mmCIF file of C-alpha atoms in Angstrom:
data_model
loop_
_atom_site.group_PDB
_atom_site.id
_atom_site.type_symbol
_atom_site.label_atom_id
_atom_site.label_comp_id
_atom_site.label_asym_id
_atom_site.label_seq_id
_atom_site.Cartn_x
_atom_site.Cartn_y
_atom_site.Cartn_z
ATOM 1 C CA UNK F 1 8.545 -28.662 -104.632
ATOM 2 C CA UNK F 2 11.783 -29.429 -102.760
ATOM 3 C CA UNK F 3 11.844 -33.071 -101.637
ATOM 4 C CA UNK F 4 14.173 -32.171 -98.764
ATOM 5 C CA UNK F 5 11.546 -29.762 -97.400
ATOM 6 C CA UNK F 6 8.911 -32.480 -97.645
ATOM 7 C CA UNK F 7 11.188 -34.949 -95.855
ATOM 8 C CA UNK F 8 11.747 -32.470 -93.004
ATOM 9 C CA UNK F 9 8.000 -31.771 -92.808
ATOM 10 C CA UNK F 10 7.101 -35.484 -92.753
ATOM 11 C CA UNK F 11 9.740 -36.225 -90.108
ATOM 12 C CA UNK F 12 8.375 -33.505 -87.822
ATOM 13 C CA UNK F 13 4.927 -35.064 -88.183
ATOM 14 C CA UNK F 14 6.159 -38.605 -87.541
ATOM 15 C CA UNK F 15 8.398 -37.679 -84.617
ATOM 16 C CA UNK F 16 5.804 -35.381 -83.065
ATOM 17 C CA UNK F 17 8.050 -32.356 -82.689
ATOM 18 C CA UNK F 18 11.002 -30.350 -83.984
ATOM 19 C CA UNK F 19 13.613 -31.547 -81.485
ATOM 20 C CA UNK F 20 13.050 -35.260 -82.119
ATOM 21 C CA UNK F 21 12.843 -34.633 -85.871
ATOM 22 C CA UNK F 22 16.139 -32.734 -85.799
ATOM 23 C CA UNK F 23 17.809 -35.635 -84.007
ATOM 24 C CA UNK F 24 16.411 -38.082 -86.552
ATOM 25 C CA UNK F 25 17.599 -35.912 -89.454
ATOM 26 C CA UNK F 26 21.002 -35.089 -87.881
ATOM 27 C CA UNK F 27 20.213 -31.364 -87.976
ATOM 28 C CA UNK F 28 19.965 -28.672 -85.340
ATOM 29 C CA UNK F 29 16.411 -27.782 -84.223
ATOM 30 C CA UNK F 30 16.723 -24.181 -85.400
ATOM 31 C CA UNK F 31 17.434 -25.388 -88.944
ATOM 32 C CA UNK F 32 14.331 -27.599 -88.924
ATOM 33 C CA UNK F 33 12.191 -24.734 -87.604
ATOM 34 C CA UNK F 34 13.529 -22.381 -90.276
ATOM 35 C CA UNK F 35 12.839 -24.851 -93.090
ATOM 36 C CA UNK F 36 9.260 -25.416 -91.887
ATOM 37 C CA UNK F 37 8.648 -21.642 -91.684
ATOM 38 C CA UNK F 38 10.088 -21.150 -95.174
ATOM 39 C CA UNK F 39 7.819 -23.886 -96.522
ATOM 40 C CA UNK F 40 4.789 -22.296 -94.850
ATOM 41 C CA UNK F 41 5.745 -18.895 -96.263
ATOM 42 C CA UNK F 42 6.143 -20.237 -99.790
ATOM 43 C CA UNK F 43 2.789 -22.029 -99.676
ATOM 44 C CA UNK F 44 1.007 -19.225 -97.817
ATOM 45 C CA UNK F 45 -0.451 -21.578 -95.206
ATOM 46 C CA UNK F 46 0.124 -22.733 -91.647
ATOM 47 C CA UNK F 47 1.122 -26.386 -91.446
ATOM 48 C CA UNK F 48 1.086 -26.749 -87.642
ATOM 49 C CA UNK F 49 -0.593 -25.230 -84.621
ATOM 50 C CA UNK F 50 0.467 -25.446 -81.001
ATOM 51 C CA UNK F 51 -1.546 -27.601 -78.599
ATOM 52 C CA UNK F 52 0.206 -27.402 -75.259
ATOM 53 C CA UNK F 53 3.744 -28.613 -75.898
ATOM 54 C CA UNK F 54 2.740 -30.555 -78.985
ATOM 55 C CA UNK F 55 2.595 -29.586 -82.642
ATOM 56 C CA UNK F 56 -0.694 -30.539 -84.313
ATOM 57 C CA UNK F 57 -1.282 -30.588 -88.068
ATOM 58 C CA UNK F 58 -3.722 -28.065 -89.517
ATOM 59 C CA UNK F 59 -6.149 -29.109 -92.253
ATOM 60 C CA UNK F 60 -3.800 -27.801 -94.990
ATOM 61 C CA UNK F 61 -0.968 -29.621 -93.216
ATOM 62 C CA UNK F 62 -2.853 -32.928 -93.391
ATOM 63 C CA UNK F 63 -3.488 -32.325 -97.085
ATOM 64 C CA UNK F 64 0.201 -31.652 -97.731
ATOM 65 C CA UNK F 65 1.175 -34.777 -95.756
ATOM 66 C CA UNK F 66 -0.751 -36.996 -98.200
ATOM 67 C CA UNK F 67 1.116 -35.432 -101.130
ATOM 68 C CA UNK F 68 4.435 -35.611 -99.297
ATOM 69 C CA UNK F 69 4.036 -39.321 -98.554
ATOM 70 C CA UNK F 70 3.279 -40.044 -102.196
ATOM 71 C CA UNK F 71 6.075 -37.889 -103.632
ATOM 72 C CA UNK F 72 8.714 -39.218 -101.223
ATOM 73 C CA UNK F 73 7.619 -42.778 -101.921
ATOM 74 C CA UNK F 74 7.939 -42.174 -105.666
ATOM 75 C CA UNK F 75 11.395 -40.628 -105.177
ATOM 76 C CA UNK F 76 12.550 -43.627 -103.121
ATOM 77 C CA UNK F 77 11.181 -45.982 -105.734
ATOM 78 C CA UNK F 78 12.924 -44.115 -108.563
ATOM 79 C CA UNK F 79 16.263 -44.153 -106.719
ATOM 80 C CA UNK F 80 16.021 -47.891 -106.003
ATOM 81 C CA UNK F 81 15.190 -48.572 -109.642
ATOM 82 C CA UNK F 82 18.224 -46.557 -110.790
ATOM 83 C CA UNK F 83 20.602 -48.187 -108.324
ATOM 84 C CA UNK F 84 19.629 -51.791 -108.990
ATOM 85 C CA UNK F 85 19.029 -54.059 -111.938
ATOM 86 C CA UNK F 86 16.603 -56.137 -109.872
ATOM 87 C CA UNK F 87 12.941 -55.325 -109.380
ATOM 88 C CA UNK F 88 12.549 -54.003 -105.843
ATOM 89 C CA UNK F 89 10.492 -51.647 -103.720
ATOM 90 C CA UNK F 90 7.525 -51.457 -101.360
ATOM 91 C CA UNK F 91 4.114 -52.405 -102.728
ATOM 92 C CA UNK F 92 1.318 -51.094 -100.511
ATOM 93 C CA UNK F 93 -1.929 -52.938 -101.168
ATOM 94 C CA UNK F 94 -5.433 -53.035 -99.748
ATOM 95 C CA UNK F 95 -7.813 -55.963 -99.849
ATOM 96 C CA UNK F 96 -11.097 -57.364 -98.683
ATOM 97 C CA UNK F 97 -10.585 -59.823 -95.865
ATOM 98 C CA UNK F 98 -12.105 -62.601 -97.974
ATOM 99 C CA UNK F 99 -9.598 -62.121 -100.821
ATOM 100 C CA UNK F 100 -6.683 -61.715 -98.412
ATOM 101 C CA UNK F 101 -7.572 -64.925 -96.594
ATOM 102 C CA UNK F 102 -8.491 -67.216 -99.468
ATOM 103 C CA UNK F 103 -7.443 -65.905 -102.874
ATOM 104 C CA UNK F 104 -4.249 -63.895 -102.523
ATOM 105 C CA UNK F 105 -1.810 -66.013 -100.433
ATOM 106 C CA UNK F 106 -0.682 -68.264 -103.334
ATOM 107 C CA UNK F 107 -0.297 -65.221 -105.597
ATOM 108 C CA UNK F 108 1.751 -63.366 -102.979
ATOM 109 C CA UNK F 109 3.872 -66.478 -102.506
ATOM 110 C CA UNK F 110 4.618 -66.614 -106.232
ATOM 111 C CA UNK F 111 5.426 -62.883 -106.268
ATOM 112 C CA UNK F 112 7.906 -63.351 -103.410
ATOM 113 C CA UNK F 113 9.479 -66.326 -105.152
ATOM 114 C CA UNK F 114 10.031 -64.409 -108.400
ATOM 115 C CA UNK F 115 10.766 -60.967 -106.953
ATOM 116 C CA UNK F 116 12.221 -61.405 -103.448
ATOM 117 C CA UNK F 117 13.212 -57.714 -103.244
ATOM 118 C CA UNK F 118 9.602 -56.514 -103.481
ATOM 119 C CA UNK F 119 8.220 -55.944 -99.977
ATOM 120 C CA UNK F 120 4.452 -56.210 -99.589
ATOM 121 C CA UNK F 121 2.445 -54.161 -97.096
ATOM 122 C CA UNK F 122 -1.221 -55.208 -96.887
ATOM 123 C CA UNK F 123 -4.191 -53.514 -95.236
ATOM 124 C CA UNK F 124 -7.608 -55.174 -95.068
ATOM 125 C CA UNK F 125 -11.055 -53.641 -94.771
ATOM 126 C CA UNK F 126 -14.316 -53.037 -96.578
ATOM 127 C CA UNK F 127 -14.525 -51.871 -100.183
ATOM 128 C CA UNK F 128 -15.402 -48.352 -99.040
ATOM 129 C CA UNK F 129 -12.375 -48.149 -96.727
ATOM 130 C CA UNK F 130 -10.039 -49.479 -99.425
ATOM 131 C CA UNK F 131 -11.229 -46.927 -101.988
ATOM 132 C CA UNK F 132 -10.802 -44.162 -99.421
ATOM 133 C CA UNK F 133 -7.197 -45.242 -98.724
ATOM 134 C CA UNK F 134 -6.514 -45.440 -102.443
ATOM 135 C CA UNK F 135 -7.963 -41.981 -103.006
ATOM 136 C CA UNK F 136 -5.578 -40.595 -100.356
ATOM 137 C CA UNK F 137 -2.593 -42.419 -101.902
ATOM 138 C CA UNK F 138 -2.026 -44.410 -98.714
ATOM 139 C CA UNK F 139 -2.040 -47.581 -100.811
ATOM 140 C CA UNK F 140 -1.166 -48.105 -104.466
ATOM 141 C CA UNK F 141 -3.870 -50.608 -105.384
ATOM 142 C CA UNK F 142 -6.702 -52.569 -103.784
ATOM 143 C CA UNK F 143 -8.817 -55.666 -104.278
ATOM 144 C CA UNK F 144 -12.450 -54.580 -103.912
ATOM 145 C CA UNK F 145 -15.861 -56.054 -104.557
ATOM 146 C CA UNK F 146 -18.833 -55.039 -106.649
ATOM 147 C CA UNK F 147 -20.705 -52.777 -106.452
ATOM 148 C CA UNK F 148 -18.312 -49.825 -106.176
ATOM 149 C CA UNK F 149 -17.922 -46.352 -107.657
ATOM 150 C CA UNK F 150 -15.009 -46.346 -110.096
ATOM 151 C CA UNK F 151 -14.572 -42.591 -110.118
ATOM 152 C CA UNK F 152 -10.973 -41.775 -111.043
ATOM 153 C CA UNK F 153 -9.771 -45.354 -110.614
ATOM 154 C CA UNK F 154 -8.623 -47.862 -113.195
ATOM 155 C CA UNK F 155 -10.078 -51.333 -112.627
ATOM 156 C CA UNK F 156 -9.517 -54.873 -113.800
ATOM 157 C CA UNK F 157 -11.769 -57.867 -112.969
ATOM 158 C CA UNK F 158 -9.813 -60.602 -111.188
ATOM 159 C CA UNK F 159 -11.928 -63.176 -109.316
ATOM 160 C CA UNK F 160 -15.494 -64.434 -109.622
ATOM 161 C CA UNK F 161 -17.060 -65.218 -106.258
ATOM 162 C CA UNK F 162 -20.035 -67.256 -105.089
ATOM 163 C CA UNK F 163 -21.998 -65.581 -102.316
ATOM 164 C CA UNK F 164 -24.289 -67.626 -100.093
ATOM 165 C CA UNK F 165 -26.737 -66.834 -97.325
ATOM 166 C CA UNK F 166 -25.984 -68.585 -94.043
ATOM 167 C CA UNK F 167 -28.348 -69.275 -91.144
ATOM 168 C CA UNK F 168 -28.201 -71.355 -87.977
ATOM 169 C CA UNK F 169 -28.569 -75.090 -88.576
ATOM 170 C CA UNK F 170 -31.932 -75.250 -86.778
ATOM 171 C CA UNK F 171 -33.413 -72.142 -88.435
ATOM 172 C CA UNK F 172 -36.327 -72.338 -90.855
ATOM 173 C CA UNK F 173 -35.043 -72.108 -94.446
ATOM 174 C CA UNK F 174 -35.964 -68.751 -96.038
ATOM 175 C CA UNK F 175 -37.807 -68.855 -99.362
ATOM 176 C CA UNK F 176 -38.020 -65.134 -100.180
ATOM 177 C CA UNK F 177 -36.508 -61.820 -99.169
ATOM 178 C CA UNK F 178 -39.458 -61.029 -96.893
ATOM 179 C CA UNK F 179 -38.563 -64.058 -94.741
ATOM 180 C CA UNK F 180 -35.438 -62.188 -93.633
ATOM 181 C CA UNK F 181 -37.227 -59.037 -92.466
ATOM 182 C CA UNK F 182 -37.429 -60.195 -88.861
ATOM 183 C CA UNK F 183 -33.855 -61.478 -88.846
ATOM 184 C CA UNK F 184 -30.737 -59.777 -87.520
ATOM 185 C CA UNK F 185 -28.194 -59.152 -90.260
ATOM 186 C CA UNK F 186 -24.664 -60.054 -89.127
ATOM 187 C CA UNK F 187 -22.203 -58.116 -91.273
ATOM 188 C CA UNK F 188 -19.086 -56.013 -91.520
ATOM 189 C CA UNK F 189 -19.433 -52.299 -90.668
ATOM 190 C CA UNK F 190 -20.959 -49.859 -93.149
ATOM 191 C CA UNK F 191 -19.044 -49.826 -96.428
ATOM 192 C CA UNK F 192 -19.073 -53.591 -97.012
ATOM 193 C CA UNK F 193 -20.233 -54.288 -100.565
ATOM 194 C CA UNK F 194 -21.719 -57.685 -99.627
ATOM 195 C CA UNK F 195 -23.819 -56.046 -96.926
ATOM 196 C CA UNK F 196 -24.943 -53.413 -99.420
ATOM 197 C CA UNK F 197 -26.010 -56.125 -101.877
ATOM 198 C CA UNK F 198 -28.178 -57.819 -99.279
ATOM 199 C CA UNK F 199 -29.782 -54.667 -97.894
ATOM 200 C CA UNK F 200 -30.508 -53.365 -101.417
ATOM 201 C CA UNK F 201 -32.141 -56.687 -102.277
ATOM 202 C CA UNK F 202 -34.301 -56.605 -99.155
ATOM 203 C CA UNK F 203 -35.217 -52.979 -99.821
ATOM 204 C CA UNK F 204 -36.321 -53.833 -103.369
ATOM 205 C CA UNK F 205 -38.658 -56.423 -101.846
ATOM 206 C CA UNK F 206 -40.049 -53.872 -99.389
ATOM 207 C CA UNK F 207 -38.233 -55.477 -96.458
ATOM 208 C CA UNK F 208 -35.439 -54.470 -94.099
ATOM 209 C CA UNK F 209 -33.520 -56.260 -91.340
ATOM 210 C CA UNK F 210 -34.790 -55.367 -87.883
ATOM 211 C CA UNK F 211 -31.250 -55.131 -86.547
ATOM 212 C CA UNK F 212 -27.697 -55.158 -87.867
ATOM 213 C CA UNK F 213 -24.916 -56.688 -85.784
ATOM 214 C CA UNK F 214 -21.580 -55.330 -86.992
ATOM 215 C CA UNK F 215 -18.477 -57.481 -86.584
ATOM 216 C CA UNK F 216 -14.924 -57.209 -87.864
ATOM 217 C CA UNK F 217 -14.078 -60.690 -89.172
ATOM 218 C CA UNK F 218 -15.632 -63.589 -91.034
ATOM 219 C CA UNK F 219 -14.780 -65.983 -88.207
ATOM 220 C CA UNK F 220 -16.824 -63.868 -85.789
ATOM 221 C CA UNK F 221 -19.680 -63.487 -88.297
ATOM 222 C CA UNK F 222 -19.916 -67.245 -88.939
ATOM 223 C CA UNK F 223 -19.694 -68.046 -85.214
ATOM 224 C CA UNK F 224 -22.528 -65.628 -84.388
ATOM 225 C CA UNK F 225 -24.750 -67.046 -87.136
ATOM 226 C CA UNK F 226 -24.018 -70.593 -85.920
ATOM 227 C CA UNK F 227 -25.100 -69.504 -82.431
ATOM 228 C CA UNK F 228 -28.435 -68.280 -83.803
ATOM 229 C CA UNK F 229 -27.725 -64.543 -83.628
ATOM 230 C CA UNK F 230 -28.860 -63.814 -87.186
ATOM 231 C CA UNK F 231 -28.147 -64.341 -90.877
ATOM 232 C CA UNK F 232 -25.238 -63.279 -93.071
ATOM 233 C CA UNK F 233 -24.036 -63.255 -96.657
ATOM 234 C CA UNK F 234 -20.491 -64.601 -97.167
ATOM 235 C CA UNK F 235 -18.279 -65.908 -99.990
ATOM 236 C CA UNK F 236 -18.631 -69.678 -100.332
ATOM 237 C CA UNK F 237 -14.849 -70.116 -100.452
ATOM 238 C CA UNK F 238 -14.468 -68.456 -97.053
ATOM 239 C CA UNK F 239 -17.147 -70.750 -95.663
ATOM 240 C CA UNK F 240 -15.371 -73.797 -97.074
ATOM 241 C CA UNK F 241 -12.136 -72.925 -95.274
ATOM 242 C CA UNK F 242 -13.593 -71.556 -92.015
ATOM 243 C CA UNK F 243 -13.280 -73.645 -88.862
ATOM 244 C CA UNK F 244 -17.036 -73.341 -88.182
ATOM 245 C CA UNK F 245 -18.125 -73.517 -91.819
ATOM 246 C CA UNK F 246 -20.000 -76.776 -91.224
ATOM 247 C CA UNK F 247 -21.808 -75.364 -88.190
ATOM 248 C CA UNK F 248 -24.132 -73.217 -90.307
ATOM 249 C CA UNK F 249 -26.676 -73.879 -93.020
ATOM 250 C CA UNK F 250 -25.905 -72.328 -96.390
ATOM 251 C CA UNK F 251 -28.537 -71.315 -98.915
ATOM 252 C CA UNK F 252 -28.122 -70.496 -102.573
ATOM 253 C CA UNK F 253 -29.036 -66.919 -103.455
ATOM 254 C CA UNK F 254 -30.740 -65.615 -106.606
ATOM 255 C CA UNK F 255 -28.249 -65.501 -109.460
ATOM 256 C CA UNK F 256 -28.048 -61.701 -109.594
ATOM 257 C CA UNK F 257 -27.167 -61.628 -105.898
ATOM 258 C CA UNK F 258 -25.045 -64.763 -105.591
ATOM 259 C CA UNK F 259 -22.651 -63.884 -108.394
ATOM 260 C CA UNK F 260 -20.013 -61.358 -107.502
ATOM 261 C CA UNK F 261 -16.737 -60.130 -108.889
ATOM 262 C CA UNK F 262 -13.561 -58.893 -107.206
ATOM 263 C CA UNK F 263 -11.600 -56.170 -109.013
ATOM 264 C CA UNK F 264 -8.104 -54.789 -108.709
ATOM 265 C CA UNK F 265 -8.286 -50.975 -108.704
ATOM 266 C CA UNK F 266 -5.465 -48.426 -108.904
ATOM 267 C CA UNK F 267 -4.733 -44.818 -109.898
ATOM 268 C CA UNK F 268 -2.467 -43.662 -112.697
ATOM 269 C CA UNK F 269 0.539 -45.501 -114.112
ATOM 270 C CA UNK F 270 1.236 -48.697 -112.116
ATOM 271 C CA UNK F 271 4.672 -48.911 -110.523
ATOM 272 C CA UNK F 272 7.056 -51.691 -111.545
ATOM 273 C CA UNK F 273 6.222 -53.777 -108.412
ATOM 274 C CA UNK F 274 2.481 -53.403 -109.107
ATOM 275 C CA UNK F 275 2.993 -54.406 -112.737
ATOM 276 C CA UNK F 276 4.869 -57.489 -111.503
ATOM 277 C CA UNK F 277 1.901 -58.421 -109.299
ATOM 278 C CA UNK F 278 -0.571 -57.764 -112.111
ATOM 279 C CA UNK F 279 1.333 -60.174 -114.372
ATOM 280 C CA UNK F 280 0.595 -62.961 -111.880
ATOM 281 C CA UNK F 281 -3.116 -62.245 -111.443
ATOM 282 C CA UNK F 282 -5.885 -64.194 -113.155
ATOM 283 C CA UNK F 283 -8.631 -62.355 -115.013
ATOM 284 C CA UNK F 284 -12.333 -63.066 -114.721
ATOM 285 C CA UNK F 285 -13.349 -64.793 -117.954
ATOM 286 C CA UNK F 286 -16.421 -62.812 -119.053
ATOM 287 C CA UNK F 287 -18.955 -60.414 -117.656
ATOM 288 C CA UNK F 288 -21.422 -63.298 -117.461
ATOM 289 C CA UNK F 289 -19.225 -66.008 -115.949
ATOM 290 C CA UNK F 290 -21.365 -68.886 -114.813
ATOM 291 C CA UNK F 291 -21.023 -69.641 -111.109
ATOM 292 C CA UNK F 292 -21.475 -73.230 -109.988
ATOM 293 C CA UNK F 293 -24.419 -74.037 -107.752
ATOM 294 C CA UNK F 294 -23.602 -73.985 -104.055
ATOM 295 C CA UNK F 295 -24.135 -77.228 -102.213
ATOM 296 C CA UNK F 296 -26.958 -76.922 -99.699
ATOM 297 C CA UNK F 297 -25.838 -78.595 -96.508
ATOM 298 C CA UNK F 298 -28.436 -80.935 -94.977
ATOM 299 C CA UNK F 299 -31.061 -79.754 -97.429
ATOM 300 C CA UNK F 300 -32.782 -81.829 -100.092
ATOM 301 C CA UNK F 301 -33.146 -78.901 -102.494
ATOM 302 C CA UNK F 302 -32.245 -75.207 -102.672
ATOM 303 C CA UNK F 303 -34.942 -72.704 -101.695
ATOM 304 C CA UNK F 304 -37.115 -71.352 -104.479
ATOM 305 C CA UNK F 305 -36.366 -67.680 -103.963
ATOM 306 C CA UNK F 306 -39.089 -65.269 -104.953
ATOM 307 C CA UNK F 307 -37.050 -62.452 -106.463
#
């Protein structure tokens, strides 16, 4: 497939029309129109449809755009590698908010120090969102949490996490999953692996939260729990660094629930910038890494969970 055709196609999409794309590409509009029609004819599909004065992508056009982005990115990366002896390029990553806020900053700092010509672009979201972006080649790799479907992805364990249950300071300490049935679960939107762990655990005990309050950040989740809005499951390291971390009560979870692992996932052969990042990453020691007990704030002893 001609990369020049893909560049013209992508520019029309990004600029929202032929005239602006032609100006961006230093071509005449008729040339851009002809190249798009030739591409459509060769592929036997329509890439755009008219909606008023605007051009709107068809479903096949959206599919081609994903491939075009990936192929043009690979071409740019190959040209930079050939033109320079230094390691350079754009590394598009995805990450859980917890890893991005607590685990990755020192690693990114070291990467920048060693390879200043590598430019990082980071998107954050739930494990489900990250895997979706990776599957569409919008990012090259992602830091995601268990449990997740590996599918076509390669994966490497990176961090071991402690997960704890948090409640308001004046709330009665839960002793079993059933104690949480009447509580509101404060969590990220659907697709969060921590939320899935907790709801699966409650379901196994024949319980379910009466309500789920969905929020978009750990700071908001912790603040709502501190205000008595519900309960949540969060990484202990996030709680340690959060401004309101001491405003909630934390409770140790059963071992199978409180131990969690963050993985780096990717597709195919890693690029040189991704390999550089991977060389700086730790690796979780074993599949059964022991996680230290979480300190129970203002509590004489951890709850005796009935699993």
